Short mmCIF file of C-alpha atoms in Angstrom, two decimals:
data_model
loop_
_atom_site.label_atom_id
_atom_site.label_comp_id
_atom_site.label_asym_id
_atom_site.label_seq_id
_atom_site.Cartn_x
_atom_site.Cartn_y
_atom_site.Cartn_z
CA MET A 1 -25.83 -0.91 2.71
CA THR A 2 -23.55 1.22 0.56
CA THR A 3 -20.55 -0.42 -0.11
CA SER A 4 -16.98 2.08 0.26
CA ASN A 5 -15.86 1.17 -3.92
CA ASN A 6 -19.18 2.81 -4.68
CA HIS A 7 -18.58 5.31 -2.60
CA VAL A 8 -16.54 8.40 -5.33
CA ASN A 9 -18.56 7.04 -7.83
CA LEU A 10 -21.77 7.47 -6.67
CA ARG A 11 -21.04 10.98 -5.13
CA LYS A 12 -20.28 11.96 -9.52
CA GLN A 13 -22.90 10.94 -10.62
CA VAL A 14 -24.70 13.59 -8.87
CA ALA A 15 -21.94 16.00 -9.02
CA PRO A 16 -23.22 17.20 -12.94
CA TYR A 17 -26.48 17.82 -10.81
CA GLU A 18 -24.45 20.81 -8.50
CA GLU A 19 -24.49 23.20 -11.24
CA ASN A 20 -27.70 26.40 -10.11
CA ASN A 21 -29.29 27.76 -12.75
CA LEU A 22 -30.17 31.81 -12.27
CA LYS A 23 -32.94 32.25 -13.95
CA SER A 24 -34.11 28.81 -11.46
CA SER A 25 -33.57 30.46 -9.36
CA ILE A 26 -34.75 33.65 -9.73
CA ARG A 27 -37.69 32.33 -10.92
CA GLN A 28 -38.23 29.66 -7.39
CA LEU A 29 -37.57 33.06 -5.86
CA CYS A 30 -40.31 35.43 -7.74
CA ASN A 31 -43.46 31.72 -7.25
CA THR A 32 -42.42 31.98 -3.50
CA ILE A 33 -41.59 35.57 -1.97
CA ILE A 34 -44.84 37.15 -4.29
CA PRO A 35 -47.88 34.60 -3.03
CA LEU A 36 -45.61 34.45 0.19
CA VAL A 37 -46.79 37.97 0.85
CA ILE A 38 -50.34 37.42 -1.38
CA LEU A 39 -51.06 35.66 0.87
CA TRP A 40 -50.36 36.73 3.56
CA TYR A 41 -52.48 40.08 2.91
CA SER A 42 -55.48 37.95 1.88
CA ALA A 43 -55.44 36.43 5.15
CA TYR A 44 -55.58 39.65 7.12
CA LEU A 45 -58.43 40.67 4.70
CA SER A 46 -60.07 37.71 5.57
CA LEU A 47 -60.65 38.63 8.44
CA SER A 48 -63.43 40.33 8.53
CA ILE A 49 -65.70 38.23 6.83
CA SER A 50 -64.07 34.44 8.80
CA TYR A 51 -62.12 33.70 10.80
CA TRP A 52 -62.27 29.93 9.14
CA LEU A 53 -61.38 31.33 6.21
CA THR A 54 -58.06 32.83 7.82
CA LEU A 55 -57.18 29.21 9.48
CA PRO A 56 -56.78 27.84 5.94
CA LEU A 57 -56.00 30.69 4.12
CA ALA A 58 -52.50 30.98 6.88
CA MET A 59 -51.79 27.03 6.69
CA VAL A 60 -51.37 27.50 2.67
CA THR A 61 -49.13 30.55 3.80
CA ALA A 62 -47.00 28.85 6.78
CA GLY A 63 -47.16 26.15 3.49
CA PHE A 64 -45.19 28.89 1.21
CA VAL A 65 -43.15 29.79 4.34
CA ILE A 66 -41.67 26.30 3.88
CA ARG A 67 -40.61 26.80 0.66
CA THR A 68 -39.36 30.04 1.86
CA PHE A 69 -37.63 28.45 4.47
CA ILE A 70 -35.87 26.14 1.96
CA ILE A 71 -34.23 28.82 -0.23
CA PHE A 72 -32.25 29.50 3.41
CA HIS A 73 -31.15 26.08 3.98
CA ASP A 74 -29.63 26.32 0.04
CA CYS A 75 -27.89 29.34 0.22
CA CYS A 76 -26.41 28.67 3.65
CA HIS A 77 -25.08 25.91 1.33
CA GLY A 78 -24.12 28.99 -0.50
CA SER A 79 -26.19 26.24 -3.46
CA PHE A 80 -29.27 29.11 -4.54
CA PHE A 81 -26.54 31.25 -6.30
CA LYS A 82 -23.91 31.53 -8.19
CA SER A 83 -22.13 34.38 -5.96
CA LYS A 84 -21.02 33.85 -2.22
CA ARG A 85 -22.95 38.24 -1.27
CA ALA A 86 -26.13 36.54 -3.04
CA ASN A 87 -26.48 33.76 -0.96
CA ASP A 88 -25.41 35.56 2.13
CA ILE A 89 -27.83 38.62 1.30
CA ILE A 90 -30.76 36.14 0.11
CA GLY A 91 -30.56 33.80 3.16
CA THR A 92 -30.65 37.09 5.87
CA ILE A 93 -34.03 37.96 4.07
CA THR A 94 -35.25 34.57 3.90
CA GLY A 95 -33.50 34.38 7.59
CA VAL A 96 -36.07 37.20 8.37
CA LEU A 97 -38.63 36.18 6.99
CA THR A 98 -38.36 32.13 8.30
CA LEU A 99 -37.72 33.23 11.92
CA VAL A 100 -33.92 31.77 11.94
CA PRO A 101 -30.06 33.45 11.27
CA TYR A 102 -29.21 32.57 8.57
CA GLN A 103 -25.04 32.39 9.83
CA GLN A 104 -25.95 30.93 12.91
CA TRP A 105 -27.70 28.60 11.25
CA LYS A 106 -25.53 27.86 8.64
CA GLN A 107 -22.90 27.35 10.63
CA SER A 108 -24.47 24.19 12.99
CA HIS A 109 -26.18 22.82 9.44
CA SER A 110 -22.62 22.39 8.32
CA ILE A 111 -22.31 20.70 11.45
CA HIS A 112 -25.05 18.64 10.37
CA HIS A 113 -23.57 17.60 7.68
CA ALA A 114 -20.46 16.67 8.95
CA THR A 115 -21.07 13.76 11.60
CA SER A 116 -24.80 13.45 10.88
CA SER A 117 -25.14 9.95 11.96
CA ASN A 118 -21.71 9.16 13.55
CA LEU A 119 -22.44 8.43 17.12
CA ASP A 120 -19.74 9.94 18.71
CA LYS A 121 -20.48 13.55 17.37
CA ARG A 122 -23.35 14.12 18.07
CA GLY A 123 -25.09 17.55 19.64
CA VAL A 124 -24.75 20.27 17.24
CA GLY A 125 -27.73 21.17 14.43
CA ASP A 126 -29.95 17.74 15.21
CA MET A 127 -32.16 15.79 17.33
CA TRP A 128 -31.71 14.73 20.52
CA VAL A 129 -31.10 10.33 20.09
CA LEU A 130 -29.87 8.83 22.37
CA THR A 131 -29.48 4.83 22.29
CA VAL A 132 -29.81 2.05 24.71
CA GLU A 133 -27.50 1.99 26.58
CA GLU A 134 -27.84 5.23 27.40
CA TYR A 135 -30.34 5.93 28.51
CA ALA A 136 -30.71 2.24 30.90
CA ALA A 137 -27.72 4.26 32.96
CA SER A 138 -29.11 7.46 32.45
CA THR A 139 -30.30 9.41 36.01
CA PRO A 140 -33.41 9.21 36.56
CA MET A 141 -33.55 13.39 36.22
CA ARG A 142 -31.89 12.78 32.35
CA LYS A 143 -34.14 9.55 31.53
CA LEU A 144 -37.35 12.13 32.47
CA ALA A 145 -35.91 14.96 30.11
CA TYR A 146 -34.83 12.87 27.56
CA ARG A 147 -38.81 11.29 27.66
CA PHE A 148 -40.40 15.21 28.49
CA TYR A 149 -38.56 15.95 24.99
CA ARG A 150 -39.03 12.90 23.03
CA ASN A 151 -42.54 13.24 23.46
CA PRO A 152 -44.19 14.16 20.21
CA LEU A 153 -46.47 16.73 22.06
CA VAL A 154 -42.98 18.32 23.13
CA MET A 155 -41.15 18.11 20.34
CA PHE A 156 -43.66 19.21 17.91
CA GLY A 157 -45.86 21.20 20.44
CA LEU A 158 -44.08 23.61 22.16
CA GLY A 159 -40.39 23.39 19.37
CA PRO A 160 -41.83 25.96 17.03
CA ILE A 161 -41.61 27.98 20.04
CA ALA A 162 -37.74 26.44 21.43
CA VAL A 163 -36.68 26.48 19.06
CA PHE A 164 -37.47 29.32 16.92
CA LEU A 165 -39.45 32.22 18.97
CA VAL A 166 -36.30 31.28 21.73
CA GLN A 167 -32.76 29.36 20.72
CA TYR A 168 -32.78 31.44 17.37
CA ARG A 169 -32.98 34.40 19.02
CA PHE A 170 -29.33 34.34 20.93
CA ASN A 171 -25.52 34.31 20.01
CA ARG A 172 -24.52 30.43 20.58
CA LYS A 173 -21.31 29.45 23.24
CA GLY A 174 -18.08 30.78 21.00
CA ALA A 175 -20.34 32.62 17.76
CA ARG A 176 -17.71 34.34 15.66
CA ARG A 177 -18.27 38.40 14.97
CA LYS A 178 -19.71 37.70 11.95
CA GLU A 179 -22.89 35.17 13.49
CA ARG A 180 -23.41 36.22 16.12
CA VAL A 181 -23.20 41.00 14.20
CA ASN A 182 -25.35 38.14 12.13
CA THR A 183 -28.13 37.24 14.97
CA HIS A 184 -28.24 40.63 15.96
CA LEU A 185 -29.15 42.34 13.41
CA THR A 186 -31.83 39.23 12.23
CA ASN A 187 -33.52 39.59 15.70
CA ALA A 188 -33.58 43.97 14.13
CA LEU A 189 -35.25 42.95 11.09
CA ILE A 190 -36.96 40.55 12.58
CA ALA A 191 -38.54 43.54 15.92
CA VAL A 192 -39.35 46.15 12.35
CA LEU A 193 -41.07 43.82 10.95
CA TYR A 194 -43.66 42.86 13.71
CA ALA A 195 -43.89 46.25 13.68
CA ALA A 196 -44.60 47.66 10.61
CA LEU A 197 -47.31 44.96 10.51
CA ILE A 198 -48.49 46.09 14.01
CA TRP A 199 -49.13 49.54 13.66
CA ALA A 200 -50.88 48.82 9.95
CA ILE A 201 -52.82 46.33 10.93
CA GLY A 202 -53.40 46.38 14.45
CA TRP A 203 -51.84 43.86 17.55
CA GLN A 204 -54.72 42.28 17.47
CA ALA A 205 -55.04 41.13 13.97
CA PHE A 206 -50.97 40.20 13.61
CA LEU A 207 -51.65 37.97 16.10
CA LEU A 208 -54.59 36.07 14.81
CA VAL A 209 -53.20 35.77 10.84
CA GLN A 210 -49.22 35.47 12.13
CA GLY A 211 -50.26 33.16 15.48
CA PRO A 212 -51.98 30.31 12.79
CA VAL A 213 -48.67 30.99 10.09
CA PHE A 214 -46.06 30.70 12.35
CA PHE A 215 -47.36 27.70 14.43
CA VAL A 216 -47.86 25.42 12.24
CA SER A 217 -45.07 25.81 9.41
CA GLY A 218 -42.70 25.80 12.27
CA LEU A 219 -44.41 22.10 13.04
CA LEU A 220 -44.09 20.99 9.15
CA GLY A 221 -39.91 22.28 9.81
CA ILE A 222 -39.74 20.57 12.68
CA TRP A 223 -41.15 17.25 11.64
CA LEU A 224 -39.46 17.68 8.45
CA PHE A 225 -36.59 17.67 10.27
CA TYR A 226 -37.24 14.81 12.71
CA VAL A 227 -39.00 11.79 9.81
CA GLN A 228 -36.63 12.33 7.92
CA HIS A 229 -33.12 10.90 9.76
CA GLN A 230 -35.57 9.14 12.63
CA PHE A 231 -37.15 5.77 10.83
CA GLU A 232 -37.40 2.97 12.11
CA ASP A 233 -34.04 1.44 9.49
CA SER A 234 -31.72 3.73 9.46
CA TYR A 235 -28.05 4.93 9.96
CA PHE A 236 -26.08 5.10 12.97
CA GLU A 237 -22.20 4.01 13.80
CA LYS A 238 -19.30 4.53 15.64
CA GLU A 239 -16.72 7.80 14.52
CA ASP A 240 -14.22 4.46 13.73
CA GLU A 241 -16.85 2.32 11.85
CA TRP A 242 -18.98 6.35 10.69
CA SER A 243 -19.52 6.41 6.43
CA TYR A 244 -20.65 9.98 4.83
CA VAL A 245 -22.14 8.45 2.62
CA ASN A 246 -23.53 5.65 4.37
CA ALA A 247 -25.09 8.45 6.68
CA ALA A 248 -26.10 10.25 3.41
CA VAL A 249 -27.79 7.17 1.81
CA ASP A 250 -29.01 4.65 4.52
CA GLY A 251 -28.96 7.64 7.67
CA SER A 252 -31.45 9.70 5.65
CA SER A 253 -34.90 8.84 3.99
CA TYR A 254 -36.99 9.14 0.52
CA TYR A 255 -39.73 11.56 1.69
CA LYS A 256 -42.10 10.93 -0.79
CA LEU A 257 -44.80 13.19 -1.04
CA PRO A 258 -47.87 14.05 -3.41
CA LYS A 259 -46.70 16.05 -5.94
CA LEU A 260 -48.15 19.24 -4.24
CA LEU A 261 -46.42 18.95 -1.58
CA GLN A 262 -43.12 17.60 -2.87
CA TRP A 263 -43.51 21.40 -4.06
CA ILE A 264 -44.04 23.25 -0.84
CA THR A 265 -41.69 22.10 -0.03
CA GLY A 266 -38.88 22.34 -2.66
CA ASN A 267 -37.64 18.23 -2.83
CA ILE A 268 -36.88 18.46 0.87
CA GLY A 269 -38.32 15.26 0.53
CA PHE A 270 -35.50 13.50 -1.50
CA HIS A 271 -33.57 13.69 1.80
CA HIS A 272 -30.97 11.57 0.21
CA VAL A 273 -29.77 13.06 -2.26
CA HIS A 274 -29.30 16.20 -0.78
CA HIS A 275 -27.35 14.91 2.33
CA LEU A 276 -25.03 13.01 -0.68
CA SER A 277 -24.00 16.82 -2.75
CA PRO A 278 -25.95 19.22 -0.25
CA LYS A 279 -24.12 21.90 -3.00
CA VAL A 280 -27.37 19.94 -5.39
CA PRO A 281 -29.31 23.00 -5.15
CA ASN A 282 -33.74 22.00 -4.62
CA TYR A 283 -34.64 22.08 -8.01
CA ASN A 284 -32.26 19.38 -9.26
CA LEU A 285 -32.48 17.30 -6.60
CA GLU A 286 -35.59 15.05 -8.18
CA LYS A 287 -33.13 15.66 -11.30
CA ALA A 288 -29.87 13.78 -9.40
CA HIS A 289 -32.34 11.73 -7.99
CA ALA A 290 -33.87 9.41 -10.64
CA ALA A 291 -30.51 9.27 -12.29
CA THR A 292 -28.67 7.72 -10.35
CA PRO A 293 -30.07 4.30 -9.75
CA PRO A 294 -27.98 3.14 -6.73
CA LEU A 295 -30.41 5.95 -4.82
CA HIS A 296 -33.57 4.38 -5.41
CA LYS A 297 -32.37 1.97 -2.81
CA ALA A 298 -33.47 4.24 -0.14
CA THR A 299 -35.46 3.84 2.86
CA THR A 300 -38.33 5.13 1.16
CA ILE A 301 -41.66 7.07 3.89
CA THR A 302 -44.90 8.56 3.07
CA ILE A 303 -47.33 9.97 4.70
CA ARG A 304 -48.60 7.88 5.84
CA THR A 305 -45.89 5.55 6.49
CA SER A 306 -43.49 8.06 7.83
CA LEU A 307 -46.29 8.52 10.81
CA GLN A 308 -44.81 5.92 12.50
CA SER A 309 -41.94 7.39 13.23
CA LEU A 310 -42.91 9.01 16.89
CA SER A 311 -43.17 5.83 18.42
CA HIS A 312 -39.02 5.44 17.58
CA ARG A 313 -37.57 6.38 20.68
CA LEU A 314 -33.68 4.99 20.87
CA TRP A 315 -30.73 3.83 19.26
CA ASP A 316 -31.26 -0.37 19.58
CA GLU A 317 -26.85 -0.66 18.90
CA SER A 318 -27.82 -4.61 18.88
CA SER A 319 -30.49 -4.63 16.11
CA LYS A 320 -29.58 -1.16 14.30
CA ARG A 321 -33.03 0.14 14.58
CA PHE A 322 -35.53 2.68 16.36
CA VAL A 323 -37.10 1.43 19.41
CA SER A 324 -40.44 2.52 21.62
CA PHE A 325 -39.50 3.80 25.78
CA ARG A 326 -42.35 -0.20 25.85
CA ASP A 327 -39.55 -1.97 23.50
CA VAL A 328 -36.79 -0.77 25.96
CA LYS A 329 -38.47 -1.23 28.86
CA HIS A 330 -39.64 -4.76 28.68
CA ARG A 331 -36.71 -5.66 27.48
CA LEU A 332 -35.03 -3.84 31.09
CA ARG A 333 -37.47 -6.01 32.48
CA LYS A 334 -36.88 -9.19 31.62
CA GLN A 335 -33.06 -8.71 31.78
CA ALA A 336 -33.81 -7.86 35.73
CA ALA A 337 -35.54 -10.87 35.92
CA GLU A 338 -33.09 -13.00 34.45
CA MET A 339 -31.13 -11.40 36.84
CA THR A 340 -32.73 -12.36 40.10
CA ALA A 341 -33.24 -16.12 38.53
CA GLU A 342 -29.23 -15.91 37.84
CA GLY A 343 -28.70 -15.28 41.43
CA THR A 344 -31.23 -17.21 42.72
CA SER A 345 -29.42 -20.04 40.77
CA VAL A 346 -26.86 -19.10 42.43
CA ALA A 347 -27.36 -19.23 46.23
CA SER A 348 -28.99 -22.60 45.37
CA ALA A 349 -26.20 -23.99 44.49
CA ALA A 350 -23.72 -22.45 47.35
CA ILE A 351 -26.68 -23.66 49.51
CA LYS A 352 -26.14 -26.80 48.48
CA PRO A 353 -22.77 -28.32 49.26
CA ARG A 354 -22.69 -26.45 52.40
CA ARG A 355 -26.53 -28.52 53.93
CA ALA A 356 -24.59 -31.46 52.54
CA SER A 357 -21.06 -31.20 54.52
CA LEU A 358 -23.72 -29.72 57.31
CA GLN A 359 -25.62 -33.37 57.15
CA GLY A 360 -22.61 -35.59 57.12
CA LYS A 361 -21.35 -34.53 60.02
#
């Protein structure tokens, strides 16, 4: 765990990589949006050949949707361009392409960064996480709701529909006018874009192409967000013990991906670097990691080891790690058995003096 003495130095070491480069940003826009459009159109053309050709093309297209989202993500942090106006414009456009309202997500994501891994400030821009004690004290209905939410089939199967098609179409309670207007604008632009595509190629062709593109990109997006904070020995603390730097370095993973997938996902696997300094543009994340030795100690996960996170359900404050529902079930049964045994012992101890008293009489 990073000590407080190293916090300032660590952020200073990363600071030089916060400088964005206009040429790099424009280059990334070109090598992301142009292939996205070409691949989507190619997937449509392939319908006349075979849908078995369309599906793999749609999956590759979904990868470029993820890469588009990384640009959107950088714009939300104001790290893609120096100009706030440029970030807002490109952020809104890429938000339309990824079905995410720019101002709404920008607000909730900034809260996520400010409160990540803080047990006293959960609930905005993050996954629903309960501690073992909270789960044990929950009502049956709350337990059922939590188990439903944490089920992989629900999270990654229904999740893309619930989040991208439903949740992001509405403003959050208490949203400011700028945020509300941006959400309405995003919805209107999505409607216009989809209506134009349906008019041009027909609704059946549109669904056959956009359906798998949407689902695969949504699933992968939720997976990346999930796995980079939900590893076994992650970091969660109460407010009085919580540290921003520890939350970044110890509560965010280094998702070591093959180079092609690292490129497609815009280096977001260097999530510990991103949480330490959100102003570092995605194309500088790897450089910042390589140049900062203390960051090499961050928890490293691979595609194979990341699959273990599917069993992580509850945060155990006593052992400082994620545990499964099965682990908690065994523990609660053991505690119940111990309490029963203790109760029996107390009762027996109380009965013995009474029997001795009766025998004396």
